[in-house]
PDB file of C-alpha atoms and ligand atoms in Angstrom:
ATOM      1  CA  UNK A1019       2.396 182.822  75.521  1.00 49.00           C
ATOM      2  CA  UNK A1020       1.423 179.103  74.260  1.00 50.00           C
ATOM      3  CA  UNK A1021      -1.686 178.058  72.930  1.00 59.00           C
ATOM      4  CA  UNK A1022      -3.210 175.718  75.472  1.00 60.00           C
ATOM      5  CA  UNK A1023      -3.046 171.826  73.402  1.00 69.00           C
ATOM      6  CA  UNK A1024       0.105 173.272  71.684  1.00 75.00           C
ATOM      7  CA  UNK A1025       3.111 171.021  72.289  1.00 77.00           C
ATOM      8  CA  UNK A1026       5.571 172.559  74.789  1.00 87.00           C
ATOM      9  CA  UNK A1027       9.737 171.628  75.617  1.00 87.00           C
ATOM     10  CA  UNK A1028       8.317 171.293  79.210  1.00 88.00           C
ATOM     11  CA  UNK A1029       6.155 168.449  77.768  1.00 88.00           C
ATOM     12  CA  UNK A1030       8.231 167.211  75.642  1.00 89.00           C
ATOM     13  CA  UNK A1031      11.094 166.965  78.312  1.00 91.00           C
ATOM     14  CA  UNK A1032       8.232 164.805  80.205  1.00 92.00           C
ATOM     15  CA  UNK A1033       7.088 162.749  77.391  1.00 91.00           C
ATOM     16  CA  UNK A1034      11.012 161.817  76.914  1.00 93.00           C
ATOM     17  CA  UNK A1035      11.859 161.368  81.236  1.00 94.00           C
ATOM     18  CA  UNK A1036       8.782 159.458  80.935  1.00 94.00           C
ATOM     19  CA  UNK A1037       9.535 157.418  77.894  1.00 93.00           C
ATOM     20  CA  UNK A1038      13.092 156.347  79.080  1.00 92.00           C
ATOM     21  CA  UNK A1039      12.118 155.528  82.736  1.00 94.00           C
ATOM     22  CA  UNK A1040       9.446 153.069  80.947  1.00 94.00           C
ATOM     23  CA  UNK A1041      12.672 151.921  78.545  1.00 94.00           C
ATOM     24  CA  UNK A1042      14.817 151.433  81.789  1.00 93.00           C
ATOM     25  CA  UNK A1043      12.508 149.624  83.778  1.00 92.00           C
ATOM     26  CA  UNK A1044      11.753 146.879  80.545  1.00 90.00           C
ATOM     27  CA  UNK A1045      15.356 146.718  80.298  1.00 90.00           C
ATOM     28  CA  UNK A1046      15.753 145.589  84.111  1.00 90.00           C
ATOM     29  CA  UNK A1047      12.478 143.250  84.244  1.00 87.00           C
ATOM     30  CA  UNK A1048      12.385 140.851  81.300  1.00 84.00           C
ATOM     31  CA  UNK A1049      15.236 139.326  82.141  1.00 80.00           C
ATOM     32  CA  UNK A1050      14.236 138.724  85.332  1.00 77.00           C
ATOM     33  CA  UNK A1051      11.172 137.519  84.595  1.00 76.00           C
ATOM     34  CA  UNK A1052      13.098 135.090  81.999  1.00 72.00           C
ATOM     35  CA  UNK A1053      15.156 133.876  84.730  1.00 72.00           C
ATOM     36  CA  UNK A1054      12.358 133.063  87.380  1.00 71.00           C
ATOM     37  CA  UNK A1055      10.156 131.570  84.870  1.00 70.00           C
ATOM     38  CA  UNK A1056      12.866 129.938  82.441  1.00 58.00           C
ATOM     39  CA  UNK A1057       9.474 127.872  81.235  1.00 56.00           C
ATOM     40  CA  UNK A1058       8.952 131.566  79.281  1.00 53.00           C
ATOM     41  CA  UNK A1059      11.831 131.340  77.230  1.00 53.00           C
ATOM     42  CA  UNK A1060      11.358 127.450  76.277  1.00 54.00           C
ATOM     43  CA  UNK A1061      13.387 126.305  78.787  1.00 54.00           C
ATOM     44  CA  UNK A1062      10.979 123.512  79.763  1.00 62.00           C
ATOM     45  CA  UNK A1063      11.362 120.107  79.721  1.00 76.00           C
ATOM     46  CA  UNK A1064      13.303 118.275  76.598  1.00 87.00           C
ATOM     47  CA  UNK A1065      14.891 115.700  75.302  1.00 89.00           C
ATOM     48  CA  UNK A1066      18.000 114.962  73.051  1.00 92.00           C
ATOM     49  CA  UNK A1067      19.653 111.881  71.673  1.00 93.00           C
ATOM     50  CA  UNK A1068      23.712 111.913  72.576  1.00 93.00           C
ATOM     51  CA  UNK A1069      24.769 110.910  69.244  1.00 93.00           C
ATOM     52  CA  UNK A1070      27.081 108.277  68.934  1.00 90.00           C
ATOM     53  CA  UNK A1071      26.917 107.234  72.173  1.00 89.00           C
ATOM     54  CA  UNK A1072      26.692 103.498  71.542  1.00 86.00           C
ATOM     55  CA  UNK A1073      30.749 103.415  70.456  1.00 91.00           C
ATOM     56  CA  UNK A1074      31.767 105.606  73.247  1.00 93.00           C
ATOM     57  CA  UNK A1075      34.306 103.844  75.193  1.00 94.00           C
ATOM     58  CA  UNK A1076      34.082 103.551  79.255  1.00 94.00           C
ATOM     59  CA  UNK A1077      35.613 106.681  80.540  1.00 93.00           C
ATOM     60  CA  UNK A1078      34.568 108.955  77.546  1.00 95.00           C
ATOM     61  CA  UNK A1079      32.547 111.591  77.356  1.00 95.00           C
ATOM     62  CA  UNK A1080      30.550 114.118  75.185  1.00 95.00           C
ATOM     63  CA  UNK A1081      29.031 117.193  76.046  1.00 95.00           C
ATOM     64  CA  UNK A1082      25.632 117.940  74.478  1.00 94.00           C
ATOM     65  CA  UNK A1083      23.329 120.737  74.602  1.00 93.00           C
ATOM     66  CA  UNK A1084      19.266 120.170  75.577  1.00 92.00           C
ATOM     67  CA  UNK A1085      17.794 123.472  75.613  1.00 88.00           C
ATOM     68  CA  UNK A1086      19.999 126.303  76.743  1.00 87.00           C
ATOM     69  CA  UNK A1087      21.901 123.746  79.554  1.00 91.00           C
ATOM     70  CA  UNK A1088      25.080 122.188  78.467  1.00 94.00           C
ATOM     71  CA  UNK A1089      25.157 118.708  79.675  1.00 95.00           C
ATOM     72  CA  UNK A1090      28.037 116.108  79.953  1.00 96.00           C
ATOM     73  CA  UNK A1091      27.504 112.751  79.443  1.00 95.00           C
ATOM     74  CA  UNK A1092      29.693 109.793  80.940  1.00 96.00           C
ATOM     75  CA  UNK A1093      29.980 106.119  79.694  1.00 95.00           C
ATOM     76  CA  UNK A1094      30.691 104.308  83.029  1.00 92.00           C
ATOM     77  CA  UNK A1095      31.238 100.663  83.592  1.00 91.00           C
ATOM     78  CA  UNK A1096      27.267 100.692  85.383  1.00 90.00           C
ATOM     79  CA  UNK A1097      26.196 102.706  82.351  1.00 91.00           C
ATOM     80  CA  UNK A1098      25.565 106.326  81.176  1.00 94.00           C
ATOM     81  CA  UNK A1099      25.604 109.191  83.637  1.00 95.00           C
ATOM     82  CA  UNK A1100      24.735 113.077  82.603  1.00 96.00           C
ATOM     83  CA  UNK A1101      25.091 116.034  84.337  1.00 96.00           C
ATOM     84  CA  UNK A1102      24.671 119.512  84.114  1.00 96.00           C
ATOM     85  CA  UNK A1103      28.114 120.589  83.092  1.00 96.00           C
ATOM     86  CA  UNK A1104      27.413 124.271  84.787  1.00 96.00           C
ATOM     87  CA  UNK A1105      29.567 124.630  87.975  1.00 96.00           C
ATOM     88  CA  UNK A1106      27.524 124.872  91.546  1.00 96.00           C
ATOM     89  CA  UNK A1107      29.549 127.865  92.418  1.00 96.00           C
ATOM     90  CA  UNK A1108      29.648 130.542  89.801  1.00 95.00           C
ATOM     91  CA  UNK A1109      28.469 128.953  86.694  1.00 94.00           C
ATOM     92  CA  UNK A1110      31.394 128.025  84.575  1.00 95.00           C
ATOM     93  CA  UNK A1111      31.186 124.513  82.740  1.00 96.00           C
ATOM     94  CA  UNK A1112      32.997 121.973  83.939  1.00 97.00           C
ATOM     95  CA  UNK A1113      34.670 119.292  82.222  1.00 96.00           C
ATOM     96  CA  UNK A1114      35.038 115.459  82.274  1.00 97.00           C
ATOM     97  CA  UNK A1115      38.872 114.361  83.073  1.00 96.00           C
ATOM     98  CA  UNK A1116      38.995 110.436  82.147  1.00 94.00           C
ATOM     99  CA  UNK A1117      42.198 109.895  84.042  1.00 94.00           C
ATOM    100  CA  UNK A1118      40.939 111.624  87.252  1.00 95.00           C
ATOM    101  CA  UNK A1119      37.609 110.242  86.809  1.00 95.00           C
ATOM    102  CA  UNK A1120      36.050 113.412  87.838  1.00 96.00           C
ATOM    103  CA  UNK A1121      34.433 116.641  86.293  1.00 97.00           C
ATOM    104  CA  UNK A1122      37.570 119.596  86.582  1.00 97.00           C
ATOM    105  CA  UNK A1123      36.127 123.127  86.910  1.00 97.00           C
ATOM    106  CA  UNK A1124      39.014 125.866  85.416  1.00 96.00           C
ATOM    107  CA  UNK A1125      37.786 128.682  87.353  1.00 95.00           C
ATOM    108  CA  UNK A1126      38.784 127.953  90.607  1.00 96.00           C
ATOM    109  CA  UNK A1127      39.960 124.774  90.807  1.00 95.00           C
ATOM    110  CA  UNK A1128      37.049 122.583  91.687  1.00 97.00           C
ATOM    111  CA  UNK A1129      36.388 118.982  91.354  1.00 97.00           C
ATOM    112  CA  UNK A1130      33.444 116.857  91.218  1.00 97.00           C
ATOM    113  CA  UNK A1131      33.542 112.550  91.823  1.00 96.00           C
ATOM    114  CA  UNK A1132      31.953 110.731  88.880  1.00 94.00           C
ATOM    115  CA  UNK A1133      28.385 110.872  90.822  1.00 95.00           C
ATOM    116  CA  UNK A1134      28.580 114.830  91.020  1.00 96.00           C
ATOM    117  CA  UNK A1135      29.668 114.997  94.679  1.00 97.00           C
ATOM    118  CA  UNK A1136      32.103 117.797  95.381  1.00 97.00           C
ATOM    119  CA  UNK A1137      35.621 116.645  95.886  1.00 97.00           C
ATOM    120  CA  UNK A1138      36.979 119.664  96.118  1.00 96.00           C
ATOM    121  CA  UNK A1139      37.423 123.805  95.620  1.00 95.00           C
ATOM    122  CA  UNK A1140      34.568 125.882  96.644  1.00 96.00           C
ATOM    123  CA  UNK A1141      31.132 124.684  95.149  1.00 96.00           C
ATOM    124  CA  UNK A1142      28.734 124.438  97.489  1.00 96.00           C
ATOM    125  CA  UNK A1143      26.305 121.649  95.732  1.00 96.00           C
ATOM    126  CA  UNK A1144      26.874 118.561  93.490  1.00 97.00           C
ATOM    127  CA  UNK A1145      26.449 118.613  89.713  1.00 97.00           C
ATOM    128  CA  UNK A1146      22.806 118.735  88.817  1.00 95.00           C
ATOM    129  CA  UNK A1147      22.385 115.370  87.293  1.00 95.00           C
ATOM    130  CA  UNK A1148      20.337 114.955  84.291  1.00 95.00           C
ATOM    131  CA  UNK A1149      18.243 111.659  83.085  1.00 94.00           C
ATOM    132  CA  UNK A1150      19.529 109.146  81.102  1.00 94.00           C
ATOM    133  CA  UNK A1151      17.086 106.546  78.949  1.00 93.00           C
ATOM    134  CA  UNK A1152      18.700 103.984  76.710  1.00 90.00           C
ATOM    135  CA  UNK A1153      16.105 102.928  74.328  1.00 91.00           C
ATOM    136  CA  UNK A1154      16.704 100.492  71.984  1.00 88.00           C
ATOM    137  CA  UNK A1155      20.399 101.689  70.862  1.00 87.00           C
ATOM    138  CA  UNK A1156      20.294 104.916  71.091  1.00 92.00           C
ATOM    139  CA  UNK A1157      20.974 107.281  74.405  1.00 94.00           C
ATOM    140  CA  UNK A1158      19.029 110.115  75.274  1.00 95.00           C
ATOM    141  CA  UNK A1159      19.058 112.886  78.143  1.00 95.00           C
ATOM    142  CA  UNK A1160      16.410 114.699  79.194  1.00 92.00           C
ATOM    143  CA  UNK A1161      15.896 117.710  81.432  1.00 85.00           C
ATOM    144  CA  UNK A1162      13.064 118.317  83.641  1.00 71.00           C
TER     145      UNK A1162
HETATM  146  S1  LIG B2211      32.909 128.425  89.052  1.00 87.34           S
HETATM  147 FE1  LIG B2211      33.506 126.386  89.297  1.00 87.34          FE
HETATM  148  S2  LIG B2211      34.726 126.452  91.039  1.00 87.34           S
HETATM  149 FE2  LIG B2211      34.128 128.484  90.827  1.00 87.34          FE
END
């Protein structure tokens, strides 16, 4: 017979169902929380100068990161354009083709116009485009 207070296996075997249900469930619900509130992991608004920008040549390209988002930028004839280089349909990044004029996605064989539109393959929405400032002589995108 136990003492009453006295630990027990029966209460330990709660203590430990308990403790690894409360593991589980963290597990599950930060990163959901991070993803409907990306503000929580610093995924807010910033901005980044595209280095070298001012020699790119019309048609080129350069891909640079602003927070966790991967973002392509485009020297045009009208200008620089940037967009999100993460695919509309499952999320793999895309890249600029200069010959094509248009942003190639390798997973399934998607393509996007120089404004974002889909051209073709199964995407369902345009690039996300990102802003552009030129100030002074330097180039910088910015995410909202
Ligand atoms: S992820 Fe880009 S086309 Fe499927």
């Amino acid at each position: 017979m136990s003492k009453p207070n006295s630990p027990t296996r029966r209460g330990f075997l709660d203590f430990l169902i308990a403790a690894c249900s409360a593991i589980t469930t963290a597990a599950l619900a930060i990163p959901g929380v991070l993803y409907l509130w990306p503000a929580a992991k610093g995924g807010g608004s910033q901005k980044v100068e595209v280095e070298g920008a001012k020699s790119m040549a019309i048609g080129q390209s350069k891909t640079v990161q602003v927070g966790s988002l991967a973002v392509i930028v485009v020297k045009q004839r009208s200008g620089f354009c940037a967009f999100s280089a993460v695919c509309t349909h499952l999320g793999c990044l895309v890249k600029w083709d200069t010959g094509k004029k248009q942003f190639l996605c390798p997973c399934h064989a998607a393509a996007f116009d120089e404004k974002g539109k889909v051209v073709s393959g199964p995407p369902p929405a345009p690039l996300v485009e990102v802003s552009v400032k030129e100030v002074g002589d330097k180039i910088f995108v910015s995410t909202a």
